[in-house]
Tab-separated table of C-alpha atoms in Angstrom:
chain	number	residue	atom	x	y	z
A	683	UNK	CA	-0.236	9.310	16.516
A	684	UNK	CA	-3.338	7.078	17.015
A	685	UNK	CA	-6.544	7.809	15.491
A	686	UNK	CA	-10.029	7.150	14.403
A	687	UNK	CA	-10.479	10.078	12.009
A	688	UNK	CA	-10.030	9.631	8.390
A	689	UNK	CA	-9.556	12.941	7.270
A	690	UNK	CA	-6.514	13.717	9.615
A	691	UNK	CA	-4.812	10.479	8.123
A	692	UNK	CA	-5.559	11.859	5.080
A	693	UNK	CA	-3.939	15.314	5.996
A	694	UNK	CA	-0.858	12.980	7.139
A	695	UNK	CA	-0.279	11.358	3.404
A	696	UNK	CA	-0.751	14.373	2.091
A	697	UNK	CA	1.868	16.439	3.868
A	698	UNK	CA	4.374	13.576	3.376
A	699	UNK	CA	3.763	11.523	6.761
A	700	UNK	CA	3.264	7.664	7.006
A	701	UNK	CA	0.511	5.813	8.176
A	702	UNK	CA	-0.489	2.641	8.908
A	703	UNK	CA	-4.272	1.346	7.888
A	704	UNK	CA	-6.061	-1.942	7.457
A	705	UNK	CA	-6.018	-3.361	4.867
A	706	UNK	CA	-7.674	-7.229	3.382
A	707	UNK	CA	-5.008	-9.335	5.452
A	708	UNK	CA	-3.209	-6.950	7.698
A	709	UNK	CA	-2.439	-3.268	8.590
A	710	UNK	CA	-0.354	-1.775	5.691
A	711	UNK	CA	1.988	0.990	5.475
A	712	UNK	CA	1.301	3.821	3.329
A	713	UNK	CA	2.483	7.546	2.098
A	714	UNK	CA	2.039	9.653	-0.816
A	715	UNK	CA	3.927	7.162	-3.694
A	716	UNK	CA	5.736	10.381	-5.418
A	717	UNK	CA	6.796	11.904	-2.071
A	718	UNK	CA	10.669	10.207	-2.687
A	719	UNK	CA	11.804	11.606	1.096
A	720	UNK	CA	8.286	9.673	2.270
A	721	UNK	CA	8.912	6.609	0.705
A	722	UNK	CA	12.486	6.215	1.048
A	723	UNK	CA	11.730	6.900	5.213
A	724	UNK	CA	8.795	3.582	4.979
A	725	UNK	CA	11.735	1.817	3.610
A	726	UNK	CA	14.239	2.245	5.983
A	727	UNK	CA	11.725	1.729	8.847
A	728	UNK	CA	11.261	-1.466	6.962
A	729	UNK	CA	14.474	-2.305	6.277
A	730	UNK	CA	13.408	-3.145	2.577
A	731	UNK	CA	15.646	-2.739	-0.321
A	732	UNK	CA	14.591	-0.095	-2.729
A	733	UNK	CA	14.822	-2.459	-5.936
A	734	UNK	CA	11.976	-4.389	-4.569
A	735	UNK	CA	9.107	-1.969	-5.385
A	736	UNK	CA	5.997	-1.278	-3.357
A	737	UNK	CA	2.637	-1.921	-4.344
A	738	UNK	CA	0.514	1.341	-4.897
A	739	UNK	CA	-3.233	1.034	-3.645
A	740	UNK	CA	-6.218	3.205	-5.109
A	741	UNK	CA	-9.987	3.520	-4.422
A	742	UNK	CA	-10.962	3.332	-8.121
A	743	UNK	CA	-9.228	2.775	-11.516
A	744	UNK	CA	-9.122	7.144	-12.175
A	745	UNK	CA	-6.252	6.741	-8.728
A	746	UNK	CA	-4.197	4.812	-10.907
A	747	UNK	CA	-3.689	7.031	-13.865
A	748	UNK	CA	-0.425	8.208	-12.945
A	749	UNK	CA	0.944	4.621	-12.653
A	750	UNK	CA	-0.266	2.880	-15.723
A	751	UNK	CA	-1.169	3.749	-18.995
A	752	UNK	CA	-3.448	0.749	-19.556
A	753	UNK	CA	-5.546	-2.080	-17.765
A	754	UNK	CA	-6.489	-4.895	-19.531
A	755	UNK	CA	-9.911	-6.891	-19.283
A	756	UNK	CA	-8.657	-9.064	-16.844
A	757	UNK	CA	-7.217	-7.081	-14.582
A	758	UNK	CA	-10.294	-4.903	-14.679
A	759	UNK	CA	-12.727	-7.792	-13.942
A	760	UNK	CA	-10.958	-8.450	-10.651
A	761	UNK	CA	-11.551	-5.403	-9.124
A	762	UNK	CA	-12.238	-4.281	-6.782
A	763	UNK	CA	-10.932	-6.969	-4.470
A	764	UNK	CA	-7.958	-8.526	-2.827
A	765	UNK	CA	-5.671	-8.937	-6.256
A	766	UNK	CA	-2.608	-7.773	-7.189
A	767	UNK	CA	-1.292	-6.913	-10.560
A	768	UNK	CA	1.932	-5.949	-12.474
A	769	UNK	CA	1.359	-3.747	-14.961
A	770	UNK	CA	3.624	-1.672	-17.368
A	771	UNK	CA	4.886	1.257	-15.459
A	772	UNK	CA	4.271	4.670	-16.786
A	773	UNK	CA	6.517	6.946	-17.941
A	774	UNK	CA	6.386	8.702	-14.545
A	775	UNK	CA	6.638	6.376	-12.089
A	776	UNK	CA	9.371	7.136	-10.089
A	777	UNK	CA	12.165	4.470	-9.448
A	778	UNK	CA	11.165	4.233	-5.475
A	779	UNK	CA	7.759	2.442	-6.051
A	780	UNK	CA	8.907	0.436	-9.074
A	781	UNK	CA	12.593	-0.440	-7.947
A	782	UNK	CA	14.255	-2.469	-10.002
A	783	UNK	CA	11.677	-3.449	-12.327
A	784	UNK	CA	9.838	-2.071	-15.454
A	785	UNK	CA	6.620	-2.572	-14.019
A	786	UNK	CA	4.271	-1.237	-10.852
A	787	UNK	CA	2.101	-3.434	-8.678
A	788	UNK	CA	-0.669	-1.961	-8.228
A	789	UNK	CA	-4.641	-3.136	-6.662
A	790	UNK	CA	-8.116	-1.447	-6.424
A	791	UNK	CA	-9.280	-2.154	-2.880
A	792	UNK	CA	-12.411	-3.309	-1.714
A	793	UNK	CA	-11.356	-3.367	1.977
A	794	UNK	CA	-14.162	-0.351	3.046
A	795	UNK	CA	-11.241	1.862	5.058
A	796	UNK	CA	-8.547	1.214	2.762
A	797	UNK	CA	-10.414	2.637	-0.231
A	798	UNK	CA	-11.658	5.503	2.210
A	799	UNK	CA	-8.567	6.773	3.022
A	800	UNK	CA	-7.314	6.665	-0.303
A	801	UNK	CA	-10.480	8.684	-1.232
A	802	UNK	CA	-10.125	11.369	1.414
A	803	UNK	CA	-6.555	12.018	0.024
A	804	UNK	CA	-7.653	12.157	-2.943
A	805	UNK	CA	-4.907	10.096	-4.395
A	806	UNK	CA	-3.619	6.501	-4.517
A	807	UNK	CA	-0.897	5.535	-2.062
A	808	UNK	CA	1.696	3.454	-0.895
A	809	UNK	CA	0.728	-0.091	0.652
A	810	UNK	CA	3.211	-2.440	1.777
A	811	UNK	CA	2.587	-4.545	4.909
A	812	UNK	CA	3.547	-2.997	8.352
A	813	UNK	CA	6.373	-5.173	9.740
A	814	UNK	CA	9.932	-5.266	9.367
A	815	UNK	CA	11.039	-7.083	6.217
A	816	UNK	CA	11.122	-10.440	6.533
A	817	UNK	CA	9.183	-10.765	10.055
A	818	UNK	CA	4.993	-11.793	9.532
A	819	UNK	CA	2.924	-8.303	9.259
A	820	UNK	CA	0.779	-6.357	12.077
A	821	UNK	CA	-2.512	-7.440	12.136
A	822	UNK	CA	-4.017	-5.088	14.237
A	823	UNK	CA	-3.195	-1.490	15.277
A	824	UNK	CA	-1.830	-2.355	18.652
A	825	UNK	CA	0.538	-4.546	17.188
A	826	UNK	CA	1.454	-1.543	14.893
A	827	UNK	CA	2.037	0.884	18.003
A	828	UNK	CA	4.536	-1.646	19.719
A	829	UNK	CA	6.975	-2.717	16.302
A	830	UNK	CA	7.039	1.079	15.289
A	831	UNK	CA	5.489	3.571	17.856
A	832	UNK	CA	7.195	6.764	16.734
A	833	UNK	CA	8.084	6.361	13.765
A	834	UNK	CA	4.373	6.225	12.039
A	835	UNK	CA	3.218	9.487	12.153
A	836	UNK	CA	-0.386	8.425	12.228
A	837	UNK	CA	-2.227	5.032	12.792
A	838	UNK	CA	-5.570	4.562	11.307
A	839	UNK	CA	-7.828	2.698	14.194
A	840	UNK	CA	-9.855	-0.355	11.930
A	841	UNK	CA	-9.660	-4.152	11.499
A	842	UNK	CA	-8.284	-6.060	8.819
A	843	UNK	CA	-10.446	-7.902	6.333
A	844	UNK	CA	-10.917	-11.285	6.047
A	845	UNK	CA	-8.258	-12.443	3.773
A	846	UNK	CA	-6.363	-15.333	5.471
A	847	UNK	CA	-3.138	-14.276	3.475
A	848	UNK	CA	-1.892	-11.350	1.235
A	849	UNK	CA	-3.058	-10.462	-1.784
A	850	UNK	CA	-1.905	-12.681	-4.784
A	851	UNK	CA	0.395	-10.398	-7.187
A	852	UNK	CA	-0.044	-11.850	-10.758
A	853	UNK	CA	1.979	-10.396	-13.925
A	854	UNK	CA	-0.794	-9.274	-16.237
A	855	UNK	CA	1.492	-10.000	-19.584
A	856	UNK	CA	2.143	-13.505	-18.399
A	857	UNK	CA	-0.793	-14.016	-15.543
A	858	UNK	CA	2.423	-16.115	-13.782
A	859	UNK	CA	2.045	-15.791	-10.317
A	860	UNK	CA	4.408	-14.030	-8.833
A	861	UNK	CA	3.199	-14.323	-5.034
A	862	UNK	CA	0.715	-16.909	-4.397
């Protein structure tokens, strides 16, 4: 379950597994985003509702092709780095990562192991933080390992960045704030 080794983490997303990861404020939860059996399993160990969403995390803009059709100057500008946006969903985003909503939140990570995990699987994934809805997040991989031991199929050794909260999430039609 625990390791240090990117590219079997990498192996886990890819053959439909979670695992947690730092990430800017804490250790995140993550799976392939169009593996429904995957993400429907992250929620339950969550207990989050479905119609929530998830946020989808990438390395570099190319990861989020499949999500959004378009990224506008703004958005761009603040990436890499610890922001959030909702964008208009693609035509192929599946209902599990947007939930009830016509949008996708989505973020370009400049937290090093983040981005290098979503690089070595060669695809963006699934972040959401790694606590039970409602409770405050795991903030470091020990913490992970006692709130969900089994049921992460891999946990990514690292440390969390230096973000004091999470990540903003801003609606790029609007730029309201959805979470400060």
């Amino acid at each position: 379950m625990y390791s240090r080794n990117l590219q079997h983490a990498a192996q886990v997303l890819k053959q439909g597994g979670l695992v947690a990861y730092a990430t800017e404020y804490c250790f995140g939860l993550g799976c392939d985003p169009f593996n429904r059996d995957a993400v429907l399993r992250l929620l339950r160990i969550k207990r989050r509702p479905v119609n929530k969403g998830l946020i989808v995390l990438a390395a570099d803009l190319s990861q989020l092709a499949p999500f959004v059709t378009e990224i506008p100057n703004p958005v761009l500008a603040s990436w890499p780095g610890p922001h959030t946006w909702l964008l208009p969903a693609g035509p192929d985003v599946p209902r599990w990562i947007t939930g009830a909503h016509t949008s996708v939140a989505v973020r370009v990570t400049a937290h090093p192991q983040a981005a290098a995990l979503c690089r070595a699987a060669g695809m963006a994934i699934v972040s959401t933080s790694a606590n039970i809805a409602g409770t405050a997040p795991a903030r470091s991989d020990r913490e992970v390992r006692r709130r969900f031991g089994a049921h992460i199929d891999c946990i990514l050794g690292g440390r969390v960045g230096q973000a004091r909260a999470p990540t903003p999430i801003r609606d790029a039609a609007s730029g309201a704030l959805i979470r400060p």
